[in-house]
């Protein structure tokens, strides 16, 4: 490199054998250099400045959103925080802890008996609730509204010997699994009854933490809670703590009732009065509300009351007495607008004349009159003494003409296999005999198919004896065990032709790729439900409308954290009476519904049988679904969770150890939401936990196919040919199902060639040598649907 030049000069390549053109091919000409655009420094500076400005705006928006959340959820301005005390074992004394917390939070001058307590020392309002050990329904409802769940463990007592954990019994473990499904809010573990000796105290505390830490989230802290100082330290941390709330609770406004009352109206209806704090979001008077277990209702009006548990009352010199709390001052009253109020529309009312022919023309009416006159003029040879009434029941020979010809055409082409294009219904491919019979059979089989229906006698007949109920339970258990050992296998009946018994079934070339029209042969219940053209777009629109309600008019919306009384109209008197009694033992929750959430559609849930439930759960049994704050009665069908196919195979039972899809007729609910499934025992006892899961989708067009397998056994085998018997019992059935492919359990595939003899044997040709111990199978499919429940909500029964 030269001394005065800054340009780097490299050693030239050895181009001894290279041509001049190849030596200069990598160089840029002087003309092309002028065409190359150099980056504009000003443009780069502008892009960088825009990027920095955009990042700054995003940081400011996040900071503003966080500040707004902190202000709305702070201990001084938000609704009283709900603290739920849950004992991990039955021997834990939770009542003493509840008394200590209430005494710590309450002021000595405040002697009013109000569920919420205002503490001027901690600048905090709280409601301390004790979860009753052994009552799963009450614990579950309390966990849905809890801002903080305090799990209480005792240091000097253990649970049952069979329990896997020393400090937690079986019910505590079951409730903890349910709380995880619902979404754990902020939680803490209190350790009570620790010894006074410091060394033993630390040893027991370490043992308890090591035993329970795996059961709780990583941010869950353990606190000793024996003395007032221990509780004081915790409350100083809790008042500044940022609460963790499950996402599904922030989508809808809800109220945990502080007081439940009713005013009877005429015609067996009443107005239910629920008083409490509005939480999570603003509540509109035009919204529908759901009362847990009771149903969906409209609001008559909303009264905004003076807050009886305000922290500012300390400055005024005295607290509100009991009379002032019971007769709270009404600040404002909101009345719904009839033009904007959401209608309480549950089912679609189908038009029975929809799809019928139009009004006949005059020519058609004249022809009908002429034919009627000819029938009257026609003489009929009747026995002597026959009256006109008796003559009307005698059928002419012309009315039954054609039956012989139909019988002659019995041996038609038979069932047509669906290979992905046409949707051929059995009976339309040549033979016309079973057109009427198949319709009649389908009408009968829809309600009498013993493989599909799960209507146990316990549900339909309340007059059964104890021995009959035990016999039904034994039969269900035997069917469950048989379904696990031989899934989908059925036997063709001997006394009924298989072409009639399985008239609604069809063969599929491929379960995954063959098409199935979702609009074909729908049941009558589909005329009552609602469907979305684009569910994702509708959900986005509904959630955006709910967000806009936060900036809604003050004449329509109640701001979150307000103390209000909801006047819920048209509530049946017996339901309102149950809620008034229920409100004394467990929280009554009323939540606002989004648009369309009162209408019925087909909902699909992904659920799994709970490990504590060992009884079989049969398809179309009556179950109680807890979806978020809502409860409704369903009769679901179960199906496999297929990821690579649009079709799902129905399951007769909900099997343990794997996830399944449950399809139900239920009110529309927008995901994400948790699911808790409860099953009634048939008597008046409380339902038990059966399964857990979450809401997956809303789609009436989802296809769930019931699969049956007809089996036969080789009688004579000659290489790839075999004579198979016991799959059918007459040759007409063999001809009917001839187009359907057969397969064996050892992997062979083939087809039916012809019937053999008169007892249903048939000759089959396979793609390999058939072994004598193999089984020949035929798969048939039929679309299934959930069953329409008799009532929608548990309290409506």
PDB file of C-alpha atoms in Angstrom, residues 257-439:
ATOM      1  CA  UNK A 257     -74.795 -10.690  45.600  1.00  0.00           C
ATOM      2  CA  UNK A 258     -74.485  -9.084  49.031  1.00  0.00           C
ATOM      3  CA  UNK A 259     -78.254  -9.353  49.447  1.00  0.00           C
ATOM      4  CA  UNK A 260     -80.964 -11.275  47.534  1.00  0.00           C
ATOM      5  CA  UNK A 261     -84.650 -10.389  47.746  1.00  0.00           C
ATOM      6  CA  UNK A 262     -87.804 -10.830  45.664  1.00  0.00           C
ATOM      7  CA  UNK A 263     -91.060  -9.021  44.949  1.00  0.00           C
ATOM      8  CA  UNK A 264     -93.911 -11.239  43.774  1.00  0.00           C
ATOM      9  CA  UNK A 265     -95.824 -10.201  40.663  1.00  0.00           C
ATOM     10  CA  UNK A 266     -98.897 -11.563  38.988  1.00  0.00           C
ATOM     11  CA  UNK A 267     -99.188 -14.753  36.921  1.00  0.00           C
ATOM     12  CA  UNK A 268     -96.619 -16.717  38.954  1.00  0.00           C
ATOM     13  CA  UNK A 269     -93.712 -14.373  38.172  1.00  0.00           C
ATOM     14  CA  UNK A 270     -91.607 -12.155  40.399  1.00  0.00           C
ATOM     15  CA  UNK A 271     -88.925  -9.479  40.326  1.00  0.00           C
ATOM     16  CA  UNK A 272     -85.604 -10.637  41.741  1.00  0.00           C
ATOM     17  CA  UNK A 273     -83.551  -7.994  43.565  1.00  0.00           C
ATOM     18  CA  UNK A 274     -79.791  -8.595  43.652  1.00  0.00           C
ATOM     19  CA  UNK A 275     -77.648  -6.035  45.476  1.00  0.00           C
ATOM     20  CA  UNK A 276     -73.878  -5.908  45.170  1.00  0.00           C
ATOM     21  CA  UNK A 277     -70.843  -4.362  43.509  1.00  0.00           C
ATOM     22  CA  UNK A 278     -70.421  -4.345  39.729  1.00  0.00           C
ATOM     23  CA  UNK A 279     -67.068  -5.905  38.921  1.00  0.00           C
ATOM     24  CA  UNK A 280     -64.727  -6.271  35.909  1.00  0.00           C
ATOM     25  CA  UNK A 281     -66.645  -4.116  33.364  1.00  0.00           C
ATOM     26  CA  UNK A 282     -69.431  -1.584  33.006  1.00  0.00           C
ATOM     27  CA  UNK A 283     -72.936  -3.024  33.056  1.00  0.00           C
ATOM     28  CA  UNK A 284     -75.604  -1.768  30.669  1.00  0.00           C
ATOM     29  CA  UNK A 285     -79.256  -1.707  31.641  1.00  0.00           C
ATOM     30  CA  UNK A 286     -80.083  -2.950  28.120  1.00  0.00           C
ATOM     31  CA  UNK A 287     -78.007  -6.108  28.580  1.00  0.00           C
ATOM     32  CA  UNK A 288     -79.334  -9.528  29.449  1.00  0.00           C
ATOM     33  CA  UNK A 289     -78.112 -11.065  32.696  1.00  0.00           C
ATOM     34  CA  UNK A 290     -77.602 -14.680  33.700  1.00  0.00           C
ATOM     35  CA  UNK A 291     -78.255 -15.743  37.282  1.00  0.00           C
ATOM     36  CA  UNK A 292     -76.198 -18.853  38.043  1.00  0.00           C
ATOM     37  CA  UNK A 293     -78.406 -21.910  37.916  1.00  0.00           C
ATOM     38  CA  UNK A 294     -81.610 -19.933  37.279  1.00  0.00           C
ATOM     39  CA  UNK A 295     -81.369 -18.781  33.647  1.00  0.00           C
ATOM     40  CA  UNK A 296     -81.208 -15.684  31.448  1.00  0.00           C
ATOM     41  CA  UNK A 297     -83.424 -12.664  32.130  1.00  0.00           C
ATOM     42  CA  UNK A 298     -83.987  -9.022  31.205  1.00  0.00           C
ATOM     43  CA  UNK A 299     -83.419  -6.096  33.528  1.00  0.00           C
ATOM     44  CA  UNK A 300     -86.357  -3.980  34.663  1.00  0.00           C
ATOM     45  CA  UNK A 301     -84.125  -1.230  36.043  1.00  0.00           C
ATOM     46  CA  UNK A 302     -80.833  -0.635  37.852  1.00  0.00           C
ATOM     47  CA  UNK A 303     -80.640   1.455  41.013  1.00  0.00           C
ATOM     48  CA  UNK A 304     -77.248   2.979  41.831  1.00  0.00           C
ATOM     49  CA  UNK A 305     -76.983   3.134  45.634  1.00  0.00           C
ATOM     50  CA  UNK A 306     -74.749   5.003  48.025  1.00  0.00           C
ATOM     51  CA  UNK A 307     -71.760   2.852  48.936  1.00  0.00           C
ATOM     52  CA  UNK A 308     -72.325   1.558  52.500  1.00  0.00           C
ATOM     53  CA  UNK A 309     -68.686   0.498  52.903  1.00  0.00           C
ATOM     54  CA  UNK A 310     -66.701   3.505  51.749  1.00  0.00           C
ATOM     55  CA  UNK A 311     -63.288   4.367  53.129  1.00  0.00           C
ATOM     56  CA  UNK A 312     -64.250   8.060  53.116  1.00  0.00           C
ATOM     57  CA  UNK A 313     -66.842   7.470  55.824  1.00  0.00           C
ATOM     58  CA  UNK A 314     -64.079   7.499  58.406  1.00  0.00           C
ATOM     59  CA  UNK A 315     -63.444  11.156  57.695  1.00  0.00           C
ATOM     60  CA  UNK A 316     -67.092  12.004  58.178  1.00  0.00           C
ATOM     61  CA  UNK A 317     -66.945  10.882  61.771  1.00  0.00           C
ATOM     62  CA  UNK A 318     -69.178   7.821  61.882  1.00  0.00           C
ATOM     63  CA  UNK A 319     -70.131   4.739  59.902  1.00  0.00           C
ATOM     64  CA  UNK A 320     -73.512   3.825  58.498  1.00  0.00           C
ATOM     65  CA  UNK A 321     -75.710   1.946  60.896  1.00  0.00           C
ATOM     66  CA  UNK A 322     -77.698  -1.175  60.069  1.00  0.00           C
ATOM     67  CA  UNK A 323     -80.883   0.689  59.122  1.00  0.00           C
ATOM     68  CA  UNK A 324     -79.014   2.914  56.693  1.00  0.00           C
ATOM     69  CA  UNK A 325     -77.432  -0.151  55.067  1.00  0.00           C
ATOM     70  CA  UNK A 326     -80.778  -1.887  54.638  1.00  0.00           C
ATOM     71  CA  UNK A 327     -82.384   1.303  53.290  1.00  0.00           C
ATOM     72  CA  UNK A 328     -79.536   2.616  51.171  1.00  0.00           C
ATOM     73  CA  UNK A 329     -79.932   5.939  49.458  1.00  0.00           C
ATOM     74  CA  UNK A 330     -80.722   5.690  45.736  1.00  0.00           C
ATOM     75  CA  UNK A 331     -78.418   8.004  43.808  1.00  0.00           C
ATOM     76  CA  UNK A 332     -79.583   7.233  40.286  1.00  0.00           C
ATOM     77  CA  UNK A 333     -82.006   4.932  38.482  1.00  0.00           C
ATOM     78  CA  UNK A 334     -81.391   3.539  34.988  1.00  0.00           C
ATOM     79  CA  UNK A 335     -84.324   2.326  32.912  1.00  0.00           C
ATOM     80  CA  UNK A 336     -83.848   0.230  29.734  1.00  0.00           C
ATOM     81  CA  UNK A 337     -84.638   1.688  26.316  1.00  0.00           C
ATOM     82  CA  UNK A 338     -87.135  -0.604  24.500  1.00  0.00           C
ATOM     83  CA  UNK A 339     -85.475   0.200  21.169  1.00  0.00           C
ATOM     84  CA  UNK A 340     -81.975  -0.738  22.390  1.00  0.00           C
ATOM     85  CA  UNK A 341     -82.714  -3.501  24.898  1.00  0.00           C
ATOM     86  CA  UNK A 342     -81.414  -6.931  23.946  1.00  0.00           C
ATOM     87  CA  UNK A 343     -84.359  -9.282  23.294  1.00  0.00           C
ATOM     88  CA  UNK A 344     -84.617 -12.477  25.325  1.00  0.00           C
ATOM     89  CA  UNK A 345     -84.582 -14.792  22.308  1.00  0.00           C
ATOM     90  CA  UNK A 346     -83.755 -18.404  23.146  1.00  0.00           C
ATOM     91  CA  UNK A 347     -85.076 -20.627  20.357  1.00  0.00           C
ATOM     92  CA  UNK A 348     -85.829 -19.904  16.755  1.00  0.00           C
ATOM     93  CA  UNK A 349     -89.501 -20.443  15.947  1.00  0.00           C
ATOM     94  CA  UNK A 350     -89.579 -22.502  12.740  1.00  0.00           C
ATOM     95  CA  UNK A 351     -92.253 -21.930  10.127  1.00  0.00           C
ATOM     96  CA  UNK A 352     -93.964 -25.288   9.438  1.00  0.00           C
ATOM     97  CA  UNK A 353     -95.051 -24.082   6.000  1.00  0.00           C
ATOM     98  CA  UNK A 354     -91.576 -23.003   4.953  1.00  0.00           C
ATOM     99  CA  UNK A 355     -90.457 -24.930   1.889  1.00  0.00           C
ATOM    100  CA  UNK A 356     -93.999 -26.010   1.015  1.00  0.00           C
ATOM    101  CA  UNK A 357     -95.652 -25.506  -2.358  1.00  0.00           C
ATOM    102  CA  UNK A 358     -97.296 -22.222  -3.255  1.00  0.00           C
ATOM    103  CA  UNK A 359    -101.047 -21.745  -3.446  1.00  0.00           C
ATOM    104  CA  UNK A 360    -102.487 -23.936  -6.259  1.00  0.00           C
ATOM    105  CA  UNK A 361    -103.659 -22.325  -9.469  1.00  0.00           C
ATOM    106  CA  UNK A 362    -107.310 -22.264 -10.601  1.00  0.00           C
ATOM    107  CA  UNK A 363    -106.646 -25.004 -13.179  1.00  0.00           C
ATOM    108  CA  UNK A 364    -105.168 -27.279 -10.493  1.00  0.00           C
ATOM    109  CA  UNK A 365    -108.143 -26.635  -8.228  1.00  0.00           C
ATOM    110  CA  UNK A 366    -110.567 -27.409 -11.081  1.00  0.00           C
ATOM    111  CA  UNK A 367    -108.768 -30.681 -11.810  1.00  0.00           C
ATOM    112  CA  UNK A 368    -108.907 -31.625  -8.142  1.00  0.00           C
ATOM    113  CA  UNK A 369    -112.671 -30.976  -8.022  1.00  0.00           C
ATOM    114  CA  UNK A 370    -113.177 -33.073 -11.144  1.00  0.00           C
ATOM    115  CA  UNK A 371    -111.205 -36.007  -9.724  1.00  0.00           C
ATOM    116  CA  UNK A 372    -113.146 -35.767  -6.460  1.00  0.00           C
ATOM    117  CA  UNK A 373    -116.472 -35.914  -8.331  1.00  0.00           C
ATOM    118  CA  UNK A 374    -115.357 -38.949 -10.314  1.00  0.00           C
ATOM    119  CA  UNK A 375    -114.470 -40.733  -7.101  1.00  0.00           C
ATOM    120  CA  UNK A 376    -117.925 -40.002  -5.693  1.00  0.00           C
ATOM    121  CA  UNK A 377    -119.674 -41.255  -8.844  1.00  0.00           C
ATOM    122  CA  UNK A 378    -117.675 -44.481  -8.949  1.00  0.00           C
ATOM    123  CA  UNK A 379    -119.738 -47.419  -7.691  1.00  0.00           C
ATOM    124  CA  UNK A 380    -118.187 -49.735  -5.170  1.00  0.00           C
ATOM    125  CA  UNK A 381    -119.298 -53.279  -4.493  1.00  0.00           C
ATOM    126  CA  UNK A 382    -119.866 -53.397  -0.771  1.00  0.00           C
ATOM    127  CA  UNK A 383    -121.421 -56.084   1.418  1.00  0.00           C
ATOM    128  CA  UNK A 384    -125.057 -55.700   2.241  1.00  0.00           C
ATOM    129  CA  UNK A 385    -125.713 -53.609   5.321  1.00  0.00           C
ATOM    130  CA  UNK A 386    -122.422 -51.665   5.157  1.00  0.00           C
ATOM    131  CA  UNK A 387    -122.761 -48.101   6.430  1.00  0.00           C
ATOM    132  CA  UNK A 388    -120.967 -45.051   4.992  1.00  0.00           C
ATOM    133  CA  UNK A 389    -118.628 -44.966   7.985  1.00  0.00           C
ATOM    134  CA  UNK A 390    -117.681 -48.631   7.494  1.00  0.00           C
ATOM    135  CA  UNK A 391    -117.253 -48.111   3.751  1.00  0.00           C
ATOM    136  CA  UNK A 392    -114.683 -45.366   4.357  1.00  0.00           C
ATOM    137  CA  UNK A 393    -112.356 -47.903   5.996  1.00  0.00           C
ATOM    138  CA  UNK A 394    -112.487 -50.416   3.142  1.00  0.00           C
ATOM    139  CA  UNK A 395    -109.475 -50.005   0.846  1.00  0.00           C
ATOM    140  CA  UNK A 396    -109.892 -50.514  -2.893  1.00  0.00           C
ATOM    141  CA  UNK A 397    -107.671 -52.851  -4.862  1.00  0.00           C
ATOM    142  CA  UNK A 398    -106.336 -49.873  -6.795  1.00  0.00           C
ATOM    143  CA  UNK A 399    -104.995 -48.331  -3.558  1.00  0.00           C
ATOM    144  CA  UNK A 400    -102.681 -51.262  -2.952  1.00  0.00           C
ATOM    145  CA  UNK A 401    -101.730 -51.890  -6.566  1.00  0.00           C
ATOM    146  CA  UNK A 402     -98.065 -51.922  -7.244  1.00  0.00           C
ATOM    147  CA  UNK A 403     -97.012 -53.796  -4.124  1.00  0.00           C
ATOM    148  CA  UNK A 404     -96.364 -56.954  -6.084  1.00  0.00           C
ATOM    149  CA  UNK A 405     -94.230 -55.104  -8.559  1.00  0.00           C
ATOM    150  CA  UNK A 406     -92.362 -53.513  -5.675  1.00  0.00           C
ATOM    151  CA  UNK A 407     -91.721 -56.946  -4.210  1.00  0.00           C
ATOM    152  CA  UNK A 408     -90.455 -58.125  -7.555  1.00  0.00           C
ATOM    153  CA  UNK A 409     -87.967 -55.289  -7.697  1.00  0.00           C
ATOM    154  CA  UNK A 410     -86.501 -56.224  -4.335  1.00  0.00           C
ATOM    155  CA  UNK A 411     -83.221 -57.460  -5.737  1.00  0.00           C
ATOM    156  CA  UNK A 412     -81.922 -54.096  -6.911  1.00  0.00           C
ATOM    157  CA  UNK A 413     -78.487 -52.602  -6.910  1.00  0.00           C
ATOM    158  CA  UNK A 414     -78.460 -52.089  -3.128  1.00  0.00           C
ATOM    159  CA  UNK A 415     -76.440 -49.664  -1.048  1.00  0.00           C
ATOM    160  CA  UNK A 416     -74.231 -47.175  -2.842  1.00  0.00           C
ATOM    161  CA  UNK A 417     -70.876 -46.348  -1.277  1.00  0.00           C
ATOM    162  CA  UNK A 418     -70.093 -42.668  -0.758  1.00  0.00           C
ATOM    163  CA  UNK A 419     -66.765 -42.199  -2.528  1.00  0.00           C
ATOM    164  CA  UNK A 420     -66.522 -38.454  -2.101  1.00  0.00           C
ATOM    165  CA  UNK A 421     -68.892 -36.966  -4.673  1.00  0.00           C
ATOM    166  CA  UNK A 422     -72.527 -38.082  -4.603  1.00  0.00           C
ATOM    167  CA  UNK A 423     -74.640 -38.488  -1.510  1.00  0.00           C
ATOM    168  CA  UNK A 424     -76.662 -41.562  -2.417  1.00  0.00           C
ATOM    169  CA  UNK A 425     -79.271 -42.608   0.067  1.00  0.00           C
ATOM    170  CA  UNK A 426     -79.790 -46.345   0.437  1.00  0.00           C
ATOM    171  CA  UNK A 427     -82.803 -47.413  -1.573  1.00  0.00           C
ATOM    172  CA  UNK A 428     -82.464 -44.931  -4.444  1.00  0.00           C
ATOM    173  CA  UNK A 429     -80.062 -46.977  -6.533  1.00  0.00           C
ATOM    174  CA  UNK A 430     -82.539 -49.313  -8.237  1.00  0.00           C
ATOM    175  CA  UNK A 431     -84.819 -50.750  -5.607  1.00  0.00           C
ATOM    176  CA  UNK A 432     -87.811 -48.686  -4.546  1.00  0.00           C
ATOM    177  CA  UNK A 433     -89.286 -51.042  -2.031  1.00  0.00           C
ATOM    178  CA  UNK A 434     -87.528 -49.546   0.980  1.00  0.00           C
ATOM    179  CA  UNK A 435     -88.244 -45.898   0.241  1.00  0.00           C
ATOM    180  CA  UNK A 436     -91.227 -45.898   2.570  1.00  0.00           C
ATOM    181  CA  UNK A 437     -89.871 -48.579   4.856  1.00  0.00           C
ATOM    182  CA  UNK A 438     -86.569 -46.765   5.337  1.00  0.00           C
ATOM    183  CA  UNK A 439     -88.329 -43.546   6.268  1.00  0.00           C
TER     184      UNK A 439
END
